[in-house]
């Protein structure tokens, strides 16, 4: 079982719609969670981090964390073509002192 | 101002050669990392250094040897390159060991290594 799992996609949403990206993790010791965006041929860049159960909003982005279900999600409201990218979910585990990434979900926002 | 820089951006070489990739960060961070991203886009930690001290050494062939001359630099030397080493290698840095409440890892632009 992969430590951090994501659906590889592609997830296709029309412009202006809400894109919902999901991630599950296996290590209950994971303490904090990160969403990175990676455009093709570029490096990952941080979009959101979340550490507590519940929702965290930043502009058009909302991260949701449910530690009981070991589930993290990222909602993108009013999706734009420029949001088309691969979104990487990552979990930090203190015992291993490392960030573990999922394989990413490719998002396509269509006109 | 480039926060995390890597050289070279592209590296094409023959099997069996030895090559190095250099990384520098000007963010004043204490921790630096090397990641490998394969053709399926899976990003996996290889090494991390905190203030020049190795703190993570994942299951990586010992042909890979990181070196940190100071906390702003982390280089990766690869001996006897193999076809399976072809990937994009990313350097990253963070203020403290990854995952603290306000910590963020900043990634370099990547080095695309192709072994022929």
Tab-separated table of C-alpha atoms in Angstrom:
chain	number	residue	atom	x	y	z
A	1	UNK	CA	0.000	0.000	0.000
A	2	UNK	CA	1.350	3.399	-0.956
A	3	UNK	CA	1.834	5.764	1.936
A	4	UNK	CA	0.067	8.650	0.204
A	5	UNK	CA	-2.470	7.846	-2.489
A	6	UNK	CA	-4.035	10.048	-5.112
A	7	UNK	CA	-6.071	9.360	-8.202
A	8	UNK	CA	-3.766	10.054	-11.133
A	9	UNK	CA	-6.536	11.545	-13.262
A	10	UNK	CA	-6.763	13.397	-15.466
A	11	UNK	CA	-9.531	15.234	-13.684
A	12	UNK	CA	-11.285	17.415	-16.204
A	13	UNK	CA	-13.447	20.348	-15.060
A	14	UNK	CA	-14.934	23.243	-17.035
A	15	UNK	CA	-13.715	26.755	-16.441
A	16	UNK	CA	-15.481	28.349	-13.496
A	17	UNK	CA	-16.355	25.049	-11.838
A	18	UNK	CA	-15.054	23.636	-8.564
A	19	UNK	CA	-12.231	21.127	-8.825
A	20	UNK	CA	-12.013	18.607	-6.004
A	21	UNK	CA	-8.735	16.778	-5.474
A	22	UNK	CA	-8.476	13.972	-2.962
A	23	UNK	CA	-5.700	12.243	-1.081
A	24	UNK	CA	-5.524	9.471	1.498
A	25	UNK	CA	-2.598	8.535	3.699
A	26	UNK	CA	-1.752	5.370	5.556
A	27	UNK	CA	0.453	6.554	8.435
A	28	UNK	CA	-1.682	7.711	11.357
A	29	UNK	CA	1.415	9.384	12.743
A	30	UNK	CA	1.397	11.896	9.908
A	31	UNK	CA	1.199	15.334	11.429
A	32	UNK	CA	0.926	17.860	8.652
A	33	UNK	CA	-0.126	17.894	5.055
A	34	UNK	CA	0.781	19.909	2.024
A	35	UNK	CA	-0.585	20.500	-1.448
A	36	UNK	CA	1.922	21.348	-4.165
A	37	UNK	CA	1.181	22.353	-7.743
A	38	UNK	CA	3.540	21.284	-10.505
A	39	UNK	CA	3.304	22.563	-14.040
A	40	UNK	CA	4.767	20.370	-16.755
A	41	UNK	CA	8.543	20.700	-16.817
A	42	UNK	CA	8.596	22.872	-13.707
A	43	UNK	CA	9.287	22.343	-10.020
A	44	UNK	CA	6.625	21.820	-7.345
A	45	UNK	CA	5.363	24.936	-5.610
A	46	UNK	CA	3.436	25.000	-2.355
A	47	UNK	CA	-0.226	25.984	-2.513
A	48	UNK	CA	-1.563	25.072	0.899
A	49	UNK	CA	-0.541	23.435	4.137
A	50	UNK	CA	-2.895	22.089	6.794
A	51	UNK	CA	-2.240	20.671	10.228
A	52	UNK	CA	-5.584	20.548	12.053
A	53	UNK	CA	-8.844	18.831	11.286
A	54	UNK	CA	-11.275	20.986	9.366
A	55	UNK	CA	-11.022	23.468	6.556
A	56	UNK	CA	-8.412	26.055	5.701
A	57	UNK	CA	-9.129	28.636	3.040
A	58	UNK	CA	-6.744	30.772	1.015
A	59	UNK	CA	-8.266	32.683	-1.848
A	60	UNK	CA	-9.806	30.229	-4.308
A	61	UNK	CA	-8.222	27.271	-2.532
A	62	UNK	CA	-9.610	25.319	0.413
A	63	UNK	CA	-7.767	22.451	2.045
A	64	UNK	CA	-9.714	19.968	4.133
A	65	UNK	CA	-8.279	17.495	6.621
A	66	UNK	CA	-9.980	14.581	8.354
A	67	UNK	CA	-7.440	12.694	10.444
A	68	UNK	CA	-9.943	10.076	11.588
A	69	UNK	CA	-10.556	9.104	7.963
A	70	UNK	CA	-6.918	9.797	6.986
A	71	UNK	CA	-8.162	11.988	4.202
A	72	UNK	CA	-7.008	15.310	2.772
A	73	UNK	CA	-8.619	17.237	-0.018
A	74	UNK	CA	-8.083	20.408	-2.000
A	75	UNK	CA	-10.940	22.379	-3.496
A	76	UNK	CA	-10.284	24.925	-6.203
A	77	UNK	CA	-13.175	27.309	-6.758
A	78	UNK	CA	-13.743	29.182	-10.021
A	79	UNK	CA	-11.227	26.964	-11.795
A	80	UNK	CA	-9.148	28.690	-14.445
A	81	UNK	CA	-7.212	27.225	-17.384
A	82	UNK	CA	-4.056	28.365	-15.568
A	83	UNK	CA	-4.921	25.901	-12.790
A	84	UNK	CA	-4.240	23.032	-15.204
A	85	UNK	CA	-1.315	21.217	-13.623
A	86	UNK	CA	-0.436	18.189	-11.531
A	87	UNK	CA	-1.338	18.535	-7.858
A	88	UNK	CA	0.828	16.673	-5.393
A	89	UNK	CA	-0.362	15.780	-1.924
A	90	UNK	CA	2.335	15.306	0.721
A	91	UNK	CA	2.298	14.119	4.314
A	92	UNK	CA	4.909	14.784	6.943
A	93	UNK	CA	5.707	12.076	9.458
A	94	UNK	CA	7.705	13.219	12.435
A	95	UNK	CA	9.105	9.814	13.330
A	96	UNK	CA	10.722	9.570	9.920
A	97	UNK	CA	11.337	13.318	9.632
A	98	UNK	CA	10.347	13.294	6.017
A	99	UNK	CA	7.763	14.462	3.551
A	100	UNK	CA	6.108	11.680	1.560
A	101	UNK	CA	4.459	12.606	-1.713
A	102	UNK	CA	1.589	11.013	-3.576
A	103	UNK	CA	1.896	10.394	-7.301
A	104	UNK	CA	-0.177	13.464	-8.081
A	105	UNK	CA	-3.485	14.183	-9.793
A	106	UNK	CA	-3.441	15.853	-13.178
A	107	UNK	CA	-6.072	18.561	-13.431
A	108	UNK	CA	-7.322	19.873	-16.760
A	109	UNK	CA	-9.523	22.964	-16.783
A	110	UNK	CA	-11.356	23.203	-20.081
A	111	UNK	CA	-12.699	26.329	-21.757
B	1	UNK	CA	16.774	36.519	-7.055
B	2	UNK	CA	16.838	32.742	-7.353
B	3	UNK	CA	15.990	31.093	-4.040
B	4	UNK	CA	17.085	27.530	-4.809
B	5	UNK	CA	19.279	27.014	-7.837
B	6	UNK	CA	20.626	23.863	-9.442
B	7	UNK	CA	23.211	23.224	-12.091
B	8	UNK	CA	23.117	21.882	-14.662
B	9	UNK	CA	19.517	22.053	-15.837
B	10	UNK	CA	20.055	19.216	-18.298
B	11	UNK	CA	22.586	16.421	-18.140
B	12	UNK	CA	22.985	13.801	-20.852
B	13	UNK	CA	25.632	11.168	-20.313
B	14	UNK	CA	26.647	7.615	-21.081
B	15	UNK	CA	26.170	4.618	-18.826
B	16	UNK	CA	29.066	4.069	-16.484
B	17	UNK	CA	30.052	7.729	-16.247
B	18	UNK	CA	30.285	9.722	-13.030
B	19	UNK	CA	28.441	13.032	-12.749
B	20	UNK	CA	27.612	15.696	-10.185
B	21	UNK	CA	24.678	18.022	-9.682
B	22	UNK	CA	25.062	21.161	-7.615
B	23	UNK	CA	22.493	22.943	-5.492
B	24	UNK	CA	22.605	26.261	-3.709
B	25	UNK	CA	20.014	28.112	-1.665
B	26	UNK	CA	20.124	31.755	-0.629
B	27	UNK	CA	17.159	31.596	1.748
B	28	UNK	CA	19.230	31.072	4.859
B	29	UNK	CA	17.568	27.711	5.441
B	30	UNK	CA	19.093	25.036	7.639
B	31	UNK	CA	17.821	21.950	5.823
B	32	UNK	CA	18.335	20.818	2.252
B	33	UNK	CA	17.017	17.822	0.350
B	34	UNK	CA	17.470	15.788	-2.783
B	35	UNK	CA	14.426	14.257	-4.468
B	36	UNK	CA	14.121	12.034	-7.509
B	37	UNK	CA	11.090	12.318	-9.779
B	38	UNK	CA	10.664	9.434	-12.175
B	39	UNK	CA	8.856	9.303	-15.498
B	40	UNK	CA	5.551	8.655	-13.702
B	41	UNK	CA	6.007	11.900	-11.779
B	42	UNK	CA	6.527	10.147	-8.450
B	43	UNK	CA	8.593	12.443	-6.236
B	44	UNK	CA	10.677	10.544	-3.703
B	45	UNK	CA	13.060	11.797	-1.043
B	46	UNK	CA	16.627	10.590	-1.369
B	47	UNK	CA	18.594	12.543	1.211
B	48	UNK	CA	18.281	15.437	3.578
B	49	UNK	CA	20.890	17.445	5.435
B	50	UNK	CA	20.391	19.714	8.393
B	51	UNK	CA	23.236	22.145	8.945
B	52	UNK	CA	25.635	19.948	6.966
B	53	UNK	CA	24.602	16.821	8.889
B	54	UNK	CA	22.898	13.913	7.115
B	55	UNK	CA	19.472	13.265	8.650
B	56	UNK	CA	17.665	11.247	5.998
B	57	UNK	CA	19.235	8.607	3.815
B	58	UNK	CA	16.546	6.666	2.044
B	59	UNK	CA	17.152	3.351	0.344
B	60	UNK	CA	19.340	4.737	-2.378
B	61	UNK	CA	22.204	2.866	-4.075
B	62	UNK	CA	25.539	3.841	-2.593
B	63	UNK	CA	26.525	5.056	-6.050
B	64	UNK	CA	24.733	8.220	-4.952
B	65	UNK	CA	26.701	10.345	-2.531
B	66	UNK	CA	25.526	13.702	-1.241
B	67	UNK	CA	27.968	16.290	0.007
B	68	UNK	CA	27.191	19.428	1.951
B	69	UNK	CA	30.188	21.774	2.212
B	70	UNK	CA	28.075	24.323	4.086
B	71	UNK	CA	24.416	24.747	4.915
B	72	UNK	CA	23.741	26.711	1.724
B	73	UNK	CA	25.028	23.998	-0.594
B	74	UNK	CA	24.110	20.374	-1.164
B	75	UNK	CA	25.670	18.534	-4.073
B	76	UNK	CA	24.858	15.105	-5.422
B	77	UNK	CA	27.513	12.905	-6.962
B	78	UNK	CA	26.515	9.814	-8.888
B	79	UNK	CA	29.010	7.097	-9.783
B	80	UNK	CA	28.678	4.470	-12.501
B	81	UNK	CA	25.477	5.869	-13.938
B	82	UNK	CA	22.806	3.383	-14.998
B	83	UNK	CA	19.843	3.681	-17.361
B	84	UNK	CA	17.464	3.604	-14.393
B	85	UNK	CA	19.037	6.750	-12.981
B	86	UNK	CA	17.368	8.766	-15.722
B	87	UNK	CA	14.952	11.099	-13.964
B	88	UNK	CA	14.520	14.672	-12.829
B	89	UNK	CA	16.419	15.430	-9.632
B	90	UNK	CA	15.115	18.241	-7.462
B	91	UNK	CA	16.911	20.005	-4.702
B	92	UNK	CA	14.815	21.648	-2.003
B	93	UNK	CA	15.357	23.571	1.197
B	94	UNK	CA	13.395	24.442	4.309
B	95	UNK	CA	14.009	26.443	7.425
B	96	UNK	CA	14.008	23.446	9.722
B	97	UNK	CA	13.438	19.719	9.310
B	98	UNK	CA	10.435	19.244	7.071
B	99	UNK	CA	6.924	19.467	8.325
B	100	UNK	CA	7.055	21.807	11.271
B	101	UNK	CA	3.966	23.903	11.654
B	102	UNK	CA	5.087	26.777	9.467
B	103	UNK	CA	7.712	24.991	7.454
B	104	UNK	CA	7.675	24.947	3.673
B	105	UNK	CA	10.009	23.215	1.310
B	106	UNK	CA	11.150	25.328	-1.612
B	107	UNK	CA	12.196	23.448	-4.691
B	108	UNK	CA	14.896	24.196	-7.206
B	109	UNK	CA	14.160	24.099	-10.957
B	110	UNK	CA	15.307	20.495	-11.300
B	111	UNK	CA	18.027	18.717	-13.244
B	112	UNK	CA	16.875	16.396	-15.990
B	113	UNK	CA	19.350	13.533	-16.152
B	114	UNK	CA	19.331	11.268	-19.189
B	115	UNK	CA	21.571	8.222	-19.187
B	116	UNK	CA	22.153	6.690	-22.624
